[in-house]
């Protein structure tokens, strides 16, 4: 089974981000832009770059920014941006017993640093550590994959954030991929979670369009639209 074609599919839309342990090919770039919800929803940009020694470097940022310009033109000066920005490096981890015994499982750790922006203009710096395992497999309808990601981060001021995410997907045709993911996060503000499917359809060199539907902890259903490209 070829894992590189699968690699570009192992990302749910930002609020359901489950990146997996596969390293990005050296010199390769992957970018995903997306928006979940309505005019007050969450917009995000996720970028990966394949570095030497199978290291993967990345940038993950997002916030409530849609409609900001119109709000300020209308005189709502208290409509500020809130969001997050994070840079990271993902490092492959050899599994006990070697690749032969535990293949096709792969593992990686992730080191990250970033900043949380709040609506009142304040911000908090944050350091994080994550771990990921995953594997590819074959099904009667096409190649599949599954991942599990765990993470913990601490911000200035003592706020600790713990997250977990899981994803299973299958690629029934050369252009179509179907995923089901769940993501949960707990911090000082309580527990948030999402669960739902995502469809991705490829348009050749133009990239892939993504459509996701998620049931969220706020007891609501949110639609996510996105576009990804790899080169």
XYZ file of N, CA, C and O in Angstrom, residues 47-168:
488
model
N -0.546 24.510 7.564
C 0.523 24.322 6.579
C 1.563 23.363 7.151
O 1.952 23.482 8.323
N 2.019 22.415 6.314
C 3.108 21.517 6.673
C 4.223 21.625 5.635
O 3.954 21.824 4.441
N 5.460 21.440 6.095
C 6.617 21.420 5.199
C 7.522 20.270 5.606
O 7.841 20.091 6.801
N 7.944 19.462 4.632
C 8.821 18.337 4.906
C 10.278 18.754 4.972
O 10.842 19.249 3.993
N 10.887 18.569 6.123
C 12.281 18.931 6.308
C 13.198 17.733 6.242
O 12.776 16.620 5.923
N 14.477 17.942 6.534
C 15.442 16.834 6.503
C 15.210 15.869 7.671
O 14.515 16.186 8.633
N 15.817 14.690 7.571
C 15.769 13.683 8.637
C 14.333 13.322 9.022
O 14.037 13.051 10.172
N 13.437 13.362 8.040
C 12.028 12.981 8.206
C 11.285 13.863 9.205
O 10.250 13.477 9.741
N 11.808 15.060 9.445
C 11.110 16.026 10.295
C 10.035 16.742 9.475
O 10.220 17.017 8.294
N 8.929 17.056 10.121
C 7.861 17.829 9.487
C 7.629 19.096 10.300
O 7.380 19.023 11.505
N 7.733 20.247 9.642
C 7.518 21.531 10.292
C 6.146 22.065 9.882
O 5.683 21.841 8.758
N 5.489 22.779 10.792
C 4.144 23.225 10.463
C 3.729 24.501 11.151
O 4.356 24.969 12.112
N 2.642 25.068 10.630
C 2.014 26.272 11.171
C 0.512 26.039 11.174
O -0.066 25.608 10.174
N -0.127 26.313 12.304
C -1.559 26.093 12.467
C -2.144 27.356 13.092
O -1.795 27.706 14.218
N -3.000 28.075 12.359
C -3.590 29.283 12.904
C -5.063 29.365 12.544
O -5.511 28.820 11.539
N -5.827 30.040 13.401
C -7.257 30.179 13.159
C -7.881 31.170 14.112
O -7.281 31.561 15.120
N -9.099 31.591 13.772
C -9.797 32.546 14.626
C -11.155 32.914 14.060
O -11.540 32.482 12.970
N -11.886 33.727 14.812
C -13.182 34.241 14.382
C -12.948 35.569 13.664
O -12.911 36.625 14.287
N -12.768 35.503 12.347
C -12.373 36.695 11.596
C -13.337 37.040 10.467
O -13.307 38.153 9.950
N -14.207 36.107 10.059
C -15.139 36.399 8.974
C -16.155 37.444 9.442
O -16.720 37.344 10.524
N -16.375 38.455 8.613
C -17.310 39.510 8.971
C -16.713 40.615 9.813
O -17.387 41.584 10.162
N -15.422 40.507 10.118
C -14.783 41.522 10.962
C -14.778 42.886 10.289
O -15.089 43.900 10.908
N -14.431 42.927 8.993
C -14.374 44.202 8.285
C -15.720 44.889 8.237
O -15.828 46.092 8.516
N -16.792 44.141 7.905
C -18.124 44.736 7.839
C -18.573 45.251 9.194
O -19.217 46.294 9.316
N -18.226 44.508 10.251
C -18.623 44.919 11.594
C -17.986 46.250 11.977
O -18.639 47.143 12.527
N -16.730 46.430 11.640
C -16.061 47.677 12.014
C -16.550 48.842 11.156
O -16.671 49.967 11.637
N -16.852 48.556 9.867
C -17.411 49.614 9.032
C -18.773 50.060 9.548
O -19.160 51.223 9.402
N -19.501 49.125 10.181
C -20.817 49.452 10.723
C -20.732 50.107 12.095
O -21.759 50.459 12.683
N -19.528 50.250 12.623
C -19.363 50.938 13.894
C -19.244 50.038 15.096
O -19.177 50.530 16.226
N -19.193 48.718 14.892
C -19.061 47.803 16.025
C -17.576 47.629 16.330
O -16.941 46.649 15.952
N -17.022 48.604 17.033
C -15.577 48.614 17.269
C -15.148 47.568 18.283
O -13.950 47.312 18.431
N -16.110 46.945 18.991
C -15.725 45.943 19.973
C -15.616 44.553 19.345
O -15.394 43.567 20.030
N -15.765 44.455 18.031
C -15.663 43.163 17.333
C -14.183 42.881 17.046
O -13.647 43.253 16.014
N -13.496 42.272 18.022
C -12.069 42.014 17.901
C -11.814 40.580 17.452
O -12.663 39.699 17.577
N -10.610 40.360 16.952
C -10.200 39.023 16.540
C -9.831 38.208 17.785
O -9.154 38.701 18.683
N -10.298 36.977 17.837
C -9.777 36.045 18.824
C -9.393 34.774 18.084
O -10.022 34.398 17.104
N -8.343 34.129 18.542
C -7.882 32.951 17.826
C -6.603 32.396 18.412
O -6.218 32.708 19.538
N -5.955 31.559 17.606
C -4.739 30.888 18.029
C -3.748 30.850 16.869
O -4.140 30.835 15.711
N -2.470 30.798 17.218
C -1.423 30.547 16.236
C -0.406 29.615 16.883
O -0.073 29.771 18.067
N 0.057 28.632 16.119
C 0.961 27.629 16.671
C 1.924 27.160 15.593
O 1.535 26.900 14.457
N 3.197 27.073 15.946
C 4.190 26.441 15.092
C 4.622 25.138 15.758
O 4.569 25.011 16.986
N 5.038 24.166 14.953
C 5.374 22.869 15.531
C 6.385 22.143 14.669
O 6.593 22.464 13.495
N 7.001 21.130 15.263
C 7.844 20.185 14.548
C 7.405 18.790 14.960
O 7.191 18.513 16.139
N 7.222 17.895 13.967
C 6.801 16.523 14.222
C 7.996 15.600 13.973
O 8.638 15.678 12.917
N 8.275 14.726 14.941
C 9.475 13.890 14.921
C 9.062 12.419 14.941
O 8.391 11.983 15.877
N 9.438 11.634 13.919
C 9.118 10.201 13.942
C 9.773 9.501 15.125
O 10.896 9.843 15.523
N 9.086 8.513 15.688
C 9.593 7.763 16.838
C 9.664 6.284 16.472
O 8.644 5.694 16.088
N 10.847 5.655 16.574
C 10.939 4.210 16.318
C 10.110 3.445 17.343
O 10.148 3.736 18.543
N 9.350 2.463 16.895
C 8.520 1.671 17.794
C 9.329 0.519 18.382
O 10.250 0.001 17.748
N 8.993 0.085 19.605
C 9.717 -1.034 20.224
C 9.641 -2.290 19.361
O 8.597 -2.610 18.796
N 10.748 -2.981 19.258
C 10.777 -4.205 18.477
C 11.062 -3.991 17.009
O 11.166 -4.947 16.250
N 11.170 -2.718 16.598
C 11.480 -2.445 15.202
C 10.253 -2.399 14.326
O 9.161 -2.809 14.694
N 10.466 -1.909 13.104
C 9.344 -1.724 12.186
C 8.714 -3.051 11.780
O 7.517 -3.130 11.523
N 9.514 -4.115 11.727
C 8.987 -5.387 11.269
C 7.918 -5.955 12.176
O 6.908 -6.478 11.721
N 8.109 -5.853 13.500
C 7.179 -6.466 14.437
C 5.863 -5.698 14.515
O 4.789 -6.298 14.586
N 5.920 -4.380 14.516
C 4.716 -3.570 14.712
C 4.190 -2.951 13.422
O 3.224 -2.213 13.452
N 4.847 -3.221 12.280
C 4.353 -2.680 11.013
C 2.931 -3.190 10.776
O 2.606 -4.330 11.110
N 2.046 -2.357 10.196
C 2.337 -1.058 9.579
C 2.111 0.147 10.504
O 1.861 1.245 10.026
N 2.162 -0.038 11.836
C 1.972 1.090 12.743
C 3.165 2.033 12.683
O 4.318 1.602 12.593
N 2.891 3.339 12.752
C 3.908 4.377 12.840
C 3.583 5.269 14.033
O 2.426 5.355 14.462
N 4.602 5.953 14.559
C 4.412 6.839 15.712
C 5.260 8.091 15.541
O 6.265 8.091 14.826
N 4.846 9.162 16.201
C 5.594 10.421 16.158
C 5.255 11.238 17.402
O 4.199 11.055 18.028
N 6.166 12.121 17.761
C 5.908 13.114 18.806
C 5.951 14.493 18.154
O 6.566 14.682 17.100
N 5.295 15.439 18.783
C 5.202 16.786 18.232
C 5.481 17.808 19.319
O 4.904 17.750 20.402
N 6.376 18.742 19.026
C 6.697 19.841 19.932
C 6.161 21.132 19.320
O 6.395 21.409 18.142
N 5.424 21.915 20.099
C 4.811 23.116 19.554
C 4.905 24.305 20.486
O 5.063 24.164 21.702
N 4.820 25.482 19.914
C 4.758 26.721 20.681
C 3.870 27.698 19.915
O 3.803 27.676 18.688
N 3.166 28.530 20.676
C 2.260 29.452 20.009
C 1.696 30.489 20.947
O 2.251 30.757 22.025
N 0.568 31.044 20.525
C -0.037 32.144 21.289
C -1.553 32.101 21.117
O -2.048 31.887 20.009
N -2.278 32.294 22.213
C -3.733 32.427 22.195
C -4.097 33.901 22.259
O -3.574 34.639 23.105
N -4.997 34.334 21.372
C -5.455 35.719 21.355
C -6.893 35.776 21.858
O -7.753 35.021 21.380
N -7.172 36.654 22.807
C -8.489 36.780 23.375
C -9.187 38.026 22.845
O -8.553 38.958 22.339
N -10.524 38.068 22.991
C -11.299 39.157 22.406
C -11.003 40.510 23.037
O -11.213 41.549 22.417
N -10.531 40.529 24.286
C -10.248 41.797 24.945
C -8.857 42.334 24.608
O -8.403 43.313 25.202
N -8.190 41.690 23.663
C -6.879 42.166 23.243
C -5.716 41.522 23.964
O -4.560 41.707 23.576
N -5.990 40.746 24.999
C -4.915 40.072 25.716
C -4.478 38.814 24.965
O -5.194 38.311 24.108
N -3.295 38.316 25.285
C -2.813 37.086 24.685
C -2.005 36.310 25.706
O -1.518 36.860 26.705
N -1.862 35.012 25.451
C -1.088 34.137 26.319
C -0.223 33.226 25.457
O -0.714 32.608 24.517
N 1.058 33.168 25.790
C 1.958 32.255 25.101
C 1.718 30.828 25.595
O 1.313 30.611 26.742
N 1.975 29.854 24.715
C 1.644 28.467 25.046
C 2.704 27.523 24.485
O 3.165 27.686 23.352
N 3.086 26.518 25.286
C 3.992 25.453 24.872
C 3.241 24.131 24.927
O 2.436 23.902 25.837
N 3.496 23.247 23.948
C 2.746 22.009 23.897
C 3.580 20.803 23.508
O 4.646 20.920 22.896
N 3.071 19.629 23.863
C 3.687 18.353 23.540
C 2.578 17.406 23.086
O 1.513 17.332 23.713
N 2.817 16.690 21.992
C 1.817 15.763 21.483
C 2.428 14.445 21.063
O 3.639 14.318 20.877
N 1.567 13.441 20.907
C 1.981 12.117 20.438
C 0.925 11.597 19.481
O -0.264 11.879 19.634
N 1.362 10.825 18.496
C 0.453 10.337 17.470
C 0.855 8.943 17.027
O 2.045 8.638 16.910
N -0.136 8.081 16.797
C 0.093 6.771 16.202
C -0.904 6.587 15.068
O -1.981 7.183 15.060
N -0.536 5.765 14.098
C -1.444 5.531 12.986
C -0.964 4.384 12.117
O 0.175 3.918 12.249
N -1.853 3.947 11.234
C -1.506 2.868 10.321
C -2.409 2.925 9.099
O -3.503 3.493 9.134
N -1.935 2.369 8.006
C -2.750 2.192 6.833
C -3.220 0.751 6.745
O -2.618 -0.150 7.331
N -4.298 0.522 6.005
C -4.809 -0.830 5.843
C -5.602 -0.899 4.541
O -5.920 0.122 3.923
N -5.923 -2.105 4.125
C -6.673 -2.319 2.895
C -8.093 -2.771 3.225
O -8.309 -3.511 4.185
N -9.060 -2.319 2.415
C -10.446 -2.748 2.544
C -10.952 -3.186 1.176
O -10.285 -2.994 0.148
N -12.166 -3.720 1.163
C -12.756 -4.179 -0.090
C -13.083 -3.026 -1.026
O -13.233 -3.224 -2.239
N -13.201 -1.802 -0.481
C -13.560 -0.652 -1.315
C -12.411 0.323 -1.506
O -12.588 1.379 -2.117
N -11.221 0.015 -0.967
C -10.086 0.903 -1.175
C -9.166 0.970 0.018
O -9.442 0.391 1.078
N -8.045 1.676 -0.142
C -7.085 1.855 0.943
C -7.702 2.672 2.071
O -8.445 3.627 1.835
N -7.355 2.307 3.320
C -7.860 3.025 4.481
C -6.736 3.438 5.402
O -5.574 3.045 5.230
N -7.053 4.218 6.424
C -6.076 4.688 7.399
C -6.789 5.027 8.697
O -7.989 5.317 8.727
N -6.038 4.992 9.775
C -6.577 5.381 11.073
C -5.473 6.034 11.890
O -4.303 5.684 11.767
N -5.837 7.019 12.707
C -4.871 7.734 13.529
C -5.472 8.029 14.895
O -6.688 8.102 15.065
N -4.593 8.217 15.867
C -4.962 8.669 17.201
C -3.939 9.701 17.642
O -2.738 9.431 17.616
N -4.406 10.887 18.021
C -3.536 11.975 18.454
C -3.895 12.385 19.869
O -5.080 12.544 20.204
N -2.876 12.610 20.712
C -3.045 13.113 22.073
C -2.123 14.308 22.259
O -1.009 14.336 21.724
N -2.574 15.317 23.004
C -1.749 16.498 23.208
C -2.041 17.184 24.524
O -3.154 17.098 25.052
N -1.043 17.866 25.058
C -1.203 18.689 26.253
C -0.363 19.936 26.072
O 0.727 19.895 25.497
N -0.891 21.066 26.503
C -0.150 22.325 26.403
C -0.435 23.174 27.626
O -1.488 23.037 28.267
N 0.502 24.038 27.953
C 0.376 24.936 29.105
C 0.657 26.354 28.656
O 1.602 26.601 27.903
N -0.179 27.289 29.114
C -0.039 28.691 28.750
C 0.470 29.490 29.933
O 0.377 29.066 31.087
N 1.015 30.660 29.638
C 1.409 31.575 30.698
C 0.176 31.907 31.522
O -0.892 32.191 30.997
N 0.304 31.835 32.820
C -0.850 32.021 33.682
C -1.387 30.718 34.215
O -2.279 30.710 35.066
N -0.863 29.574 33.707
C -1.208 28.288 34.278
C -2.327 27.532 33.600
O -2.668 26.428 34.041
N -2.919 28.065 32.535
C -3.997 27.361 31.844
C -3.444 26.132 31.124
O -2.575 26.250 30.272
N -3.958 24.943 31.462
C -3.533 23.701 30.837
C -4.639 23.212 29.902
O -5.811 23.173 30.274
N -4.267 22.838 28.688
C -5.222 22.359 27.692
C -4.834 20.935 27.291
O -3.697 20.679 26.920
N -5.795 20.019 27.372
C -5.585 18.624 27.001
C -6.513 18.299 25.833
O -7.689 18.657 25.849
N -5.981 17.631 24.810
C -6.785 17.324 23.622
C -6.557 15.887 23.190
O -5.508 15.294 23.454
N -7.554 15.332 22.510
C -7.460 13.991 21.959
C -8.295 13.939 20.684
O -9.356 14.566 20.602
N -7.820 13.209 19.708
C -8.550 13.096 18.452
C -8.314 11.756 17.801
O -7.251 11.156 17.957
N -9.315 11.272 17.100
C -9.197 10.019 16.369
C -9.832 10.143 14.996
O -10.779 10.923 14.813
N -9.323 9.395 14.037
C -9.796 9.486 12.662
C -9.683 8.129 11.984
O -8.701 7.414 12.165
N -10.705 7.774 11.212
C -10.646 6.607 10.354
C -11.173 7.015 8.989
O -12.157 7.766 8.904
